[in-house]
Amino acid sequence: KQEVTQIPAALSVPEGENLVLNCSFTDSAIYNLQWFRQDPGKGLTSLLLIQSSQREQTSGRLNASLDKSSGRSTLYIAASQPGDSATYLCAVIETSGSRLTFGEGTQLTVNP
Amino acid sequence: GAGVSQSPRYKVTKRGQDVALRCDPISGHVSLYWYRQALGQGPEFLTYFNYEAQQDKSGLPNDRFSAERPEGSISTLTIQRTEQRDSAMYRCASSLVPGQGALEQYFGPGTRLTVT
């Protein structure tokens, strides 16, 4: 059974800092990996999707990397802003199906 | 364009009552997914559809839970004889094409269910 773990569970940083969120998964037979942002009272917003054949994806200040063989992904946020405060979720789709398996998330607080 | 919508956004019900949660996917999206999220945890898969066909219901916790998508668009998740442990955020997502999810899943705002 696929298990997804995110470290740390919570992170508090001052504005402007660069930071890294970590995601690991136990079964490397994945089709893709998605990073989401969750804001209170709102839905999940997809940030980046990395297909298994890719090593990284970039969008603005966000960069996500994927090392499928070691079962790891990182989300790098450059020059953090208070508006980045949210819970960040990592999820994988295995080659055997279409369901997303999520980690428990990292709650990020960026202090002004 | 319009995203995934869910209704109601909040539902409070008494233990033992039945509830129906609705999901309206993005127009033209073939696949529709239901997830449940407990406080402080990531969403957990319940079931999904391609068009009107339920492809996988292995995540439904017990036979009190059922889902349908009769015309391949709007879906309803029904919980019969609700229990307090059913309290959670229920999330719906849709994606454009079926098969192994190369494309992104787009999530709605969720329905917060509270069973008293």
XYZ file of C-alpha atoms in Angstrom:
228
model
C 0.000 0.000 0.000
C 1.351 3.398 -1.001
C 2.206 5.714 1.875
C 3.099 9.375 1.473
C 4.926 11.264 4.211
C 5.564 14.992 4.425
C 8.212 16.628 6.569
C 8.038 18.922 8.429
C 4.440 18.916 9.632
C 4.652 22.632 10.334
C 7.101 25.362 9.427
C 7.299 29.016 10.422
C 9.719 31.327 8.599
C 10.334 35.072 8.255
C 9.316 36.789 5.045
C 11.901 36.597 2.268
C 13.370 33.265 3.273
C 13.835 30.456 0.783
C 12.411 27.154 1.987
C 12.070 23.487 1.093
C 9.162 21.169 1.790
C 9.781 17.428 1.628
C 7.607 14.563 0.428
C 8.463 10.862 0.357
C 6.512 7.894 -0.965
C 7.004 4.187 -0.395
C 6.127 2.721 -3.817
C 8.144 4.179 -6.689
C 5.692 2.845 -9.310
C 3.995 6.198 -9.692
C 2.513 7.833 -12.767
C 2.786 11.393 -11.543
C 3.110 13.560 -8.443
C 1.105 16.675 -7.676
C 1.724 19.467 -5.184
C -1.363 21.274 -3.867
C -2.005 24.299 -1.720
C -4.886 24.255 0.768
C -6.330 27.445 2.209
C -8.939 27.378 5.015
C -12.484 27.285 3.668
C -11.336 26.794 0.104
C -10.598 23.908 -2.190
C -7.248 22.440 -3.048
C -5.309 24.434 -5.613
C -2.963 22.471 -7.842
C 0.478 24.083 -7.889
C 2.632 21.750 -9.936
C 2.305 18.336 -11.546
C 5.390 16.266 -12.336
C 5.054 13.237 -14.561
C 7.178 10.220 -13.694
C 9.447 10.821 -16.687
C 10.243 14.361 -15.535
C 12.765 15.519 -12.950
C 11.321 18.915 -12.106
C 8.704 21.547 -12.817
C 8.800 25.277 -12.212
C 6.084 27.875 -11.821
C 7.080 31.368 -10.751
C 8.765 31.173 -7.345
C 7.950 27.475 -7.023
C 10.138 24.592 -8.124
C 9.264 20.949 -7.574
C 11.690 18.105 -8.110
C 11.087 14.380 -8.347
C 13.472 11.504 -7.706
C 11.285 8.495 -8.400
C 13.920 5.884 -7.659
C 14.464 7.166 -4.132
C 10.777 7.957 -3.585
C 11.263 11.658 -2.898
C 9.998 15.027 -4.039
C 10.780 18.509 -2.826
C 8.915 21.770 -3.233
C 11.204 24.795 -3.181
C 9.653 28.195 -2.494
C 11.864 31.172 -3.209
C 11.605 34.543 -1.464
C 8.626 33.522 0.671
C 5.768 35.990 1.254
C 3.029 36.125 3.907
C 0.541 35.209 1.168
C 2.314 31.850 0.848
C 0.975 30.873 4.272
C -1.148 27.753 3.739
C -1.023 23.979 4.018
C 0.935 22.298 1.237
C -0.047 18.781 0.227
C 1.852 16.267 -1.854
C -0.025 13.486 -3.689
C 0.913 10.644 -6.027
C -0.970 8.608 -8.604
C 0.269 5.059 -8.943
C 0.584 3.350 -12.295
C -2.083 0.888 -11.170
C -4.878 3.413 -10.983
C -6.191 6.978 -10.980
C -6.628 7.720 -7.284
C -4.471 10.325 -5.583
C -2.723 9.237 -2.379
C -1.990 12.261 -0.232
C 0.470 13.063 2.496
C -0.740 14.793 5.654
C 0.597 18.151 4.584
C 3.017 20.816 5.776
C 1.450 23.856 7.421
C 3.525 26.875 6.387
C 3.434 30.250 8.122
C 5.391 33.145 6.644
C 5.734 35.971 9.139
C 5.925 39.588 7.907
C -14.594 29.132 -16.781
C -16.440 27.657 -13.824
C -14.575 25.277 -11.591
C -15.815 22.270 -9.659
C -18.751 23.193 -7.454
C -20.110 21.349 -4.450
C -23.276 21.757 -2.436
C -24.088 22.277 0.275
C -20.894 23.898 1.534
C -21.847 23.091 5.119
C -24.171 20.414 6.406
C -25.114 19.718 10.008
C -27.208 16.636 10.566
C -28.300 14.475 13.428
C -26.961 10.993 13.905
C -29.073 8.460 12.033
C -30.183 10.813 9.263
C -29.292 10.315 5.606
C -27.365 13.020 3.734
C -26.712 13.632 0.042
C -23.714 15.634 -1.118
C -23.592 16.995 -4.631
C -20.685 17.599 -6.981
C -20.841 19.442 -10.297
C -17.570 18.878 -12.206
C -15.915 21.146 -14.724
C -17.858 21.023 -17.965
C -16.494 18.353 -20.279
C -14.462 16.568 -17.615
C -14.868 12.851 -17.956
C -13.494 11.629 -14.628
C -14.952 12.530 -11.236
C -13.455 11.640 -7.859
C -14.658 11.741 -4.263
C -12.292 12.133 -1.313
C -12.797 12.559 2.433
C -10.516 14.685 4.599
C -10.361 14.563 8.385
C -9.013 17.558 10.275
C -5.246 17.767 10.120
C -4.892 14.999 7.561
C -4.644 14.717 3.816
C -7.661 13.704 1.712
C -8.385 9.992 1.372
C -9.830 8.445 -1.762
C -13.416 7.185 -1.674
C -14.509 6.414 -5.238
C -14.292 7.603 -8.838
C -16.229 7.580 -12.104
C -15.406 7.709 -15.775
C -18.509 9.101 -17.441
C -21.393 7.411 -15.594
C -19.493 4.221 -14.757
C -18.147 3.788 -11.247
C -14.615 2.520 -11.782
C -13.343 2.049 -8.252
C -15.283 2.162 -4.996
C -12.696 0.462 -2.855
C -12.250 3.544 -0.677
C -15.860 3.669 0.511
C -15.616 2.819 4.232
C -18.761 0.683 4.480
C -22.088 0.000 2.801
C -23.690 3.125 4.273
C -21.753 5.087 1.665
C -22.769 5.096 -1.991
C -22.222 7.308 -5.008
C -23.776 7.744 -8.395
C -23.288 9.779 -11.550
C -26.277 8.762 -13.663
C -25.765 11.058 -16.655
C -22.018 11.292 -16.553
C -21.982 14.819 -15.170
C -23.280 15.682 -11.681
C -22.518 13.167 -8.952
C -24.137 12.526 -5.595
C -22.439 10.937 -2.596
C -25.010 9.556 -0.172
C -24.376 8.578 3.418
C -27.138 6.610 5.099
C -27.736 6.445 8.842
C -24.980 8.949 9.555
C -22.661 8.481 12.520
C -20.468 10.989 14.327
C -17.348 9.410 12.821
C -18.635 10.451 9.367
C -17.952 14.104 10.256
C -15.304 15.372 7.836
C -14.704 17.526 4.756
C -15.909 15.736 1.633
C -14.052 16.820 -1.494
C -14.853 16.270 -5.129
C -12.416 16.542 -8.036
C -12.609 16.169 -11.778
C -10.137 15.615 -14.586
C -10.409 15.882 -18.332
C -9.780 12.360 -19.550
C -9.974 8.877 -18.072
C -7.156 6.445 -17.629
C -3.971 6.786 -15.674
C -4.099 10.315 -14.418
C -1.561 12.122 -16.488
C -3.720 15.213 -16.227
C -4.378 17.240 -13.148
C -7.311 16.728 -10.843
C -9.182 19.945 -10.058
C -10.847 20.150 -6.682
C -14.018 21.838 -5.522
C -14.367 23.797 -2.253
C -15.664 20.771 -0.340
C -18.673 20.076 1.865
C -18.097 20.248 5.611
C -20.290 17.577 7.183
C -20.941 17.634 10.908
C -22.936 14.836 12.511
C -24.269 15.681 15.965
